[in-house]
Short mmCIF file of C-alpha atoms in Angstrom, two decimals:
data_model
loop_
_atom_site.label_atom_id
_atom_site.label_comp_id
_atom_site.label_asym_id
_atom_site.label_seq_id
_atom_site.Cartn_x
_atom_site.Cartn_y
_atom_site.Cartn_z
CA MET A 1 0.00 -0.01 0.00
CA PRO A 2 1.79 3.20 -1.14
CA GLY A 3 2.14 6.01 1.32
CA TRP A 4 1.92 4.09 4.57
CA PHE A 5 4.70 3.21 6.97
CA ILE A 6 5.12 1.49 10.31
CA LYS A 7 5.71 3.49 13.43
CA GLY A 8 8.10 2.32 16.11
CA ALA A 9 6.96 1.87 19.70
CA LEU A 10 7.80 0.86 23.17
CA VAL A 11 5.35 -1.62 24.64
CA SER A 12 5.40 -1.98 28.42
CA PHE A 13 3.47 -4.35 30.57
CA MET A 14 2.43 -3.19 34.05
CA PRO A 15 -0.35 -3.99 36.54
CA THR A 16 -3.38 -1.70 36.49
CA PHE A 17 -6.71 -1.70 38.35
CA ILE A 18 -8.13 -3.85 35.55
CA GLY A 19 -5.23 -6.25 35.35
CA SER A 20 -1.82 -6.30 33.68
CA SER A 21 -2.18 -4.79 30.25
CA PRO A 22 0.14 -3.48 27.56
CA ASN A 23 0.81 0.21 27.42
CA VAL A 24 1.83 1.05 23.85
CA ILE A 25 3.98 4.19 23.61
CA LEU A 26 3.76 4.89 19.94
CA PHE A 27 6.45 7.10 18.43
CA GLN A 28 4.76 10.26 17.19
CA PHE A 29 7.58 10.61 14.65
CA ASN A 30 10.02 7.83 13.85
CA PRO A 31 13.61 8.81 14.68
CA GLU A 32 15.70 9.57 11.60
CA THR A 33 18.73 7.85 12.99
CA ILE A 34 19.33 5.13 15.56
CA THR A 35 22.73 4.30 17.08
CA HIS A 36 23.10 0.54 17.54
CA THR A 37 26.02 -0.04 19.90
CA TRP A 38 27.71 -3.37 20.57
CA THR A 39 29.99 -4.22 23.50
CA PRO A 40 32.23 -7.26 22.91
CA ALA A 41 31.65 -10.29 25.11
CA PRO A 42 34.26 -10.47 27.91
CA PRO A 43 37.11 -12.96 27.50
CA ASP A 44 36.85 -16.28 29.25
CA PRO A 45 39.42 -16.32 32.12
CA GLN A 46 39.54 -20.13 32.00
CA ALA A 47 40.31 -20.45 28.30
CA ASN A 48 44.13 -20.92 28.61
CA LYS A 49 44.85 -17.59 26.95
CA ASP A 50 42.85 -18.39 23.83
CA PRO A 51 42.31 -14.89 22.33
CA LEU A 52 39.00 -15.86 20.78
CA ALA A 53 37.45 -17.49 23.82
CA VAL A 54 34.70 -15.44 25.43
CA LYS A 55 32.30 -15.88 28.30
CA GLY A 56 28.74 -14.87 27.50
CA ILE A 57 27.39 -12.82 24.62
CA PRO A 58 28.06 -9.23 23.45
CA GLY A 59 26.11 -6.38 24.93
CA GLU A 60 23.64 -4.54 22.72
CA GLU A 61 22.15 -1.05 23.03
CA PHE A 62 19.92 1.24 20.99
CA SER A 63 20.09 5.05 21.29
CA PHE A 64 17.88 7.54 19.54
CA SER A 65 16.03 10.81 19.84
CA LEU A 66 12.27 11.25 19.74
CA ALA A 67 10.43 14.51 18.89
CA LEU A 68 7.10 15.20 20.56
CA ASN A 69 4.64 17.91 19.49
CA SER A 70 1.08 18.35 20.74
CA ASN A 71 0.12 20.56 17.75
CA ASP A 72 0.11 17.58 15.41
CA ALA A 73 -2.29 15.65 17.63
CA ILE A 74 -4.60 18.67 17.90
CA ALA A 75 -4.58 19.23 14.13
CA ASP A 76 -5.36 15.54 13.52
CA SER A 77 -8.43 15.62 15.75
CA ASP A 78 -10.60 13.96 13.06
CA ALA A 79 -8.45 10.83 13.16
CA ASN A 80 -8.18 10.58 16.96
CA GLN A 81 -10.45 12.79 19.05
CA VAL A 82 -9.21 11.30 22.34
CA ALA A 83 -5.57 12.07 21.61
CA ALA A 84 -6.53 15.55 20.45
CA GLY A 85 -8.49 16.17 23.63
CA LEU A 86 -5.57 15.06 25.78
CA ALA A 87 -3.19 17.29 23.80
CA ILE A 88 -5.43 20.29 24.33
CA VAL A 89 -5.74 19.72 28.09
CA SER A 90 -2.31 18.36 28.97
CA GLY A 91 0.00 18.99 25.98
CA ILE A 92 2.50 16.18 25.58
CA TYR A 93 2.70 15.47 29.27
CA PRO A 94 0.80 12.10 29.03
CA ARG A 95 3.44 10.88 26.50
CA LEU A 96 6.28 12.09 28.71
CA ALA A 97 4.74 10.52 31.78
CA ALA A 98 4.44 7.17 30.01
CA LEU A 99 8.15 7.30 29.13
CA GLU A 100 9.09 8.29 32.66
CA MET A 101 7.11 5.44 34.19
CA LEU A 102 9.23 2.93 32.28
CA GLN A 103 11.89 3.51 34.92
CA TYR A 104 9.71 3.12 37.97
CA PRO A 105 9.01 -0.23 39.68
CA SER A 106 5.44 -1.30 39.12
CA ARG A 107 3.13 -0.97 42.14
CA ALA A 108 1.50 -4.10 43.46
CA PHE A 109 -2.22 -3.81 43.92
CA ASP A 110 -4.02 -5.52 46.77
CA GLY A 111 -7.23 -7.50 46.72
CA GLY A 112 -6.42 -9.85 43.87
CA LEU A 113 -7.40 -7.37 41.20
CA VAL A 114 -5.04 -8.94 38.68
CA GLY A 115 -6.28 -12.11 36.95
CA GLN A 116 -4.40 -15.39 36.68
CA VAL A 117 -1.80 -16.12 34.05
CA SER A 118 -3.17 -17.29 30.67
CA ALA A 119 -1.99 -20.52 29.14
CA ALA A 120 1.73 -20.59 28.43
CA ALA A 121 1.06 -21.50 24.83
CA ASN A 122 -0.77 -18.21 24.30
CA ALA A 123 2.20 -16.28 25.60
CA ALA A 124 4.69 -18.27 23.56
CA GLY A 125 2.85 -17.49 20.34
CA ALA A 126 2.12 -13.89 21.19
CA VAL A 127 5.09 -12.02 19.76
CA THR A 128 5.64 -14.26 16.77
CA SER A 129 2.00 -14.18 15.72
CA GLY A 130 1.84 -10.41 16.06
CA ALA A 131 4.94 -9.94 13.98
CA ALA A 132 3.74 -12.44 11.40
CA ARG A 133 0.46 -10.59 11.04
CA ALA A 134 2.30 -7.32 10.49
CA ALA A 135 4.76 -8.84 8.01
CA ALA A 136 1.91 -10.41 6.10
CA GLY A 137 0.13 -7.07 5.78
CA ALA A 138 -2.71 -7.91 8.15
CA VAL A 139 -1.92 -4.76 10.13
CA GLY A 140 -2.67 -1.32 8.75
CA GLY A 141 -0.11 1.34 7.99
CA ASP A 142 0.24 2.71 11.50
CA THR A 143 2.34 0.22 13.48
CA ILE A 144 2.95 -3.38 14.25
CA ALA A 145 2.89 -2.55 17.97
CA SER A 146 -0.88 -2.86 18.00
CA ALA A 147 -0.58 -6.37 16.56
CA VAL A 148 1.96 -7.40 19.18
CA SER A 149 0.05 -5.87 22.12
CA ALA A 150 -3.26 -7.34 20.98
CA THR A 151 -1.86 -10.87 20.86
CA VAL A 152 0.08 -10.70 24.14
CA CYS A 153 -2.60 -8.89 26.16
CA SER A 154 -4.33 -12.11 27.19
CA ALA A 155 -1.02 -13.69 28.07
CA ALA A 156 0.23 -10.85 30.30
CA LYS A 157 -2.20 -10.99 33.22
CA LYS A 158 0.10 -11.70 36.10
CA GLU A 159 1.00 -8.98 38.57
CA VAL A 160 4.58 -7.65 38.18
CA PRO A 161 6.53 -7.69 41.49
CA ALA A 162 6.72 -4.25 43.12
CA SER A 163 10.53 -4.38 42.98
CA HIS A 164 10.60 -4.86 39.22
CA VAL A 165 10.47 -2.24 36.49
CA PRO A 166 7.94 -3.02 33.74
CA THR A 167 8.74 -5.52 31.04
CA VAL A 168 9.38 -3.45 27.90
CA LEU A 169 9.56 -4.45 24.24
CA PHE A 170 11.26 -2.18 21.68
CA VAL A 171 9.29 -2.60 18.47
CA TRP A 172 11.08 -1.40 15.37
CA GLY A 173 9.37 -3.13 12.50
CA PRO A 174 8.46 -6.81 12.19
CA GLN A 175 12.08 -7.95 12.34
CA ARG A 176 13.15 -6.15 15.54
CA ILE A 177 11.06 -6.88 18.59
CA VAL A 178 13.45 -7.05 21.50
CA PRO A 179 13.10 -6.93 25.33
CA VAL A 180 14.91 -3.92 26.72
CA ARG A 181 15.50 -1.85 29.79
CA VAL A 182 15.66 1.96 29.68
CA THR A 183 19.16 2.91 30.84
CA ASN A 184 19.03 6.60 29.95
CA LEU A 185 16.16 9.06 29.53
CA ALA A 186 16.87 12.77 28.97
CA ILE A 187 13.93 15.07 28.17
CA THR A 188 14.35 18.61 26.87
CA GLU A 189 11.06 20.49 27.14
CA LYS A 190 11.02 23.31 24.64
CA LEU A 191 7.60 25.01 24.60
CA TYR A 192 4.67 25.28 27.03
CA ASP A 193 1.05 26.29 26.90
CA ARG A 194 -0.70 28.81 29.15
CA MET A 195 -1.02 26.25 31.95
CA LEU A 196 2.71 25.38 31.63
CA ASN A 197 1.99 21.99 30.12
CA PRO A 198 4.88 21.02 27.79
CA THR A 199 3.82 21.15 24.17
CA GLN A 200 7.12 20.35 22.45
CA ALA A 201 10.07 18.25 23.59
CA ASP A 202 13.06 16.25 22.43
CA VAL A 203 13.68 12.94 24.21
CA GLN A 204 16.98 11.13 24.22
CA ILE A 205 16.58 7.44 24.99
CA THR A 206 19.04 4.59 25.47
CA LEU A 207 17.79 1.01 25.62
CA ARG A 208 19.84 -1.97 26.71
CA VAL A 209 18.76 -5.29 25.19
CA LEU A 210 18.21 -7.88 27.91
CA THR A 211 19.86 -11.28 27.43
CA LEU A 212 18.26 -14.69 27.76
CA ASP A 213 20.17 -15.33 30.99
CA GLU A 214 18.70 -12.15 32.47
CA LEU A 215 15.22 -12.88 31.16
CA GLY A 216 15.40 -16.36 32.69
CA LYS A 217 15.12 -14.71 36.06
CA VAL A 218 11.90 -12.86 35.14
CA GLU A 219 8.99 -14.92 36.34
CA GLY A 220 5.54 -15.44 34.89
CA ALA A 221 4.00 -14.85 31.49
CA LEU A 222 5.64 -11.44 31.13
CA GLY A 223 9.08 -13.05 31.29
CA LEU A 224 7.96 -15.70 28.81
CA VAL A 225 6.77 -13.07 26.33
CA ALA A 226 10.12 -11.22 26.65
CA ARG A 227 12.08 -14.45 26.06
CA VAL A 228 9.99 -15.33 23.00
CA ALA A 229 10.60 -11.82 21.62
CA TYR A 230 14.34 -12.20 22.10
CA LYS A 231 14.47 -15.63 20.41
CA TYR A 232 12.31 -14.41 17.57
CA SER A 233 14.55 -11.43 16.76
CA GLN A 234 17.76 -13.39 17.25
CA GLY A 235 16.46 -16.14 14.95
CA LEU A 236 15.76 -13.59 12.23
CA ARG A 237 19.24 -12.12 12.68
CA GLN A 238 20.85 -15.50 12.21
CA THR A 239 18.69 -16.14 9.14
CA HIS A 240 19.75 -12.88 7.54
CA ALA A 241 23.37 -13.60 8.33
CA VAL A 242 23.12 -16.89 6.47
CA ALA A 243 21.37 -15.11 3.57
CA ASN A 244 24.38 -12.84 3.25
CA LEU A 245 26.36 -15.87 2.07
CA GLY A 246 24.57 -15.42 -1.25
CA ASP A 247 26.36 -12.12 -1.98
CA PRO A 248 28.85 -12.25 -4.88
CA VAL A 249 32.24 -12.58 -3.17
CA GLY A 250 34.30 -14.36 -5.83
CA SER A 251 36.93 -11.60 -6.07
CA VAL A 252 37.48 -11.59 -2.35
CA ILE A 253 37.66 -15.38 -2.03
CA GLY A 254 40.33 -15.39 -4.77
CA MET A 255 42.63 -13.24 -2.55
CA LEU A 256 42.51 -15.65 0.39
CA PRO A 257 45.21 -18.30 1.01
CA ASN A 258 44.79 -21.62 -0.76
CA SER A 259 43.65 -23.33 2.42
CA PHE A 260 40.34 -21.51 2.03
#
């Protein structure tokens, strides 16, 4: 479909008064650039000085800047009257608050307000089915985040411990859906309305990708969803790496020693 594009998003899962539900923080404008930083895996101290031996896997981070502007939401009131109303009353503060809450431990609610965990099979298929729907064109031009959140919603109904920050997925197209933790959040508020609500801001975000070892310590369906997301994206990465073998490399191979 010409003219449409997917918007990136951060999808967090936190307990609410109606149960644990996904909070989709849709990027108002996709960042023009993303810095993808890798930290080499540490050397294995028990590898008898083998220079290639490592312990663990490399670290991975994403850094980018988001622009927020309430004027666009107000001007687009026909498409989303709720968002336009919030922008008129509160500017971009609801979006900023959603980003800020990604760094706070989720509060535990009393009284058994959160439902029981759905079947593990539902959680295991949540991320992959959402991404598959988006890749197959079943999702409209806005974002694949809605597909992911819709399929994992029923699987993410267990209360997050009060000492844990929310489980967050960084959704950047159907081929990058990774569990992350926000390690840096810097907000520059630029303009305000008459009630001093921020109306424009630039947000610098750094996300650290969580590893399978770390995710193995996250309990319940939320941890399962995060692990499935990691395995899904890592599997695609490995597939693309194999596909690169099809590039024409005859001239380079010819320069290698005969043993190759």
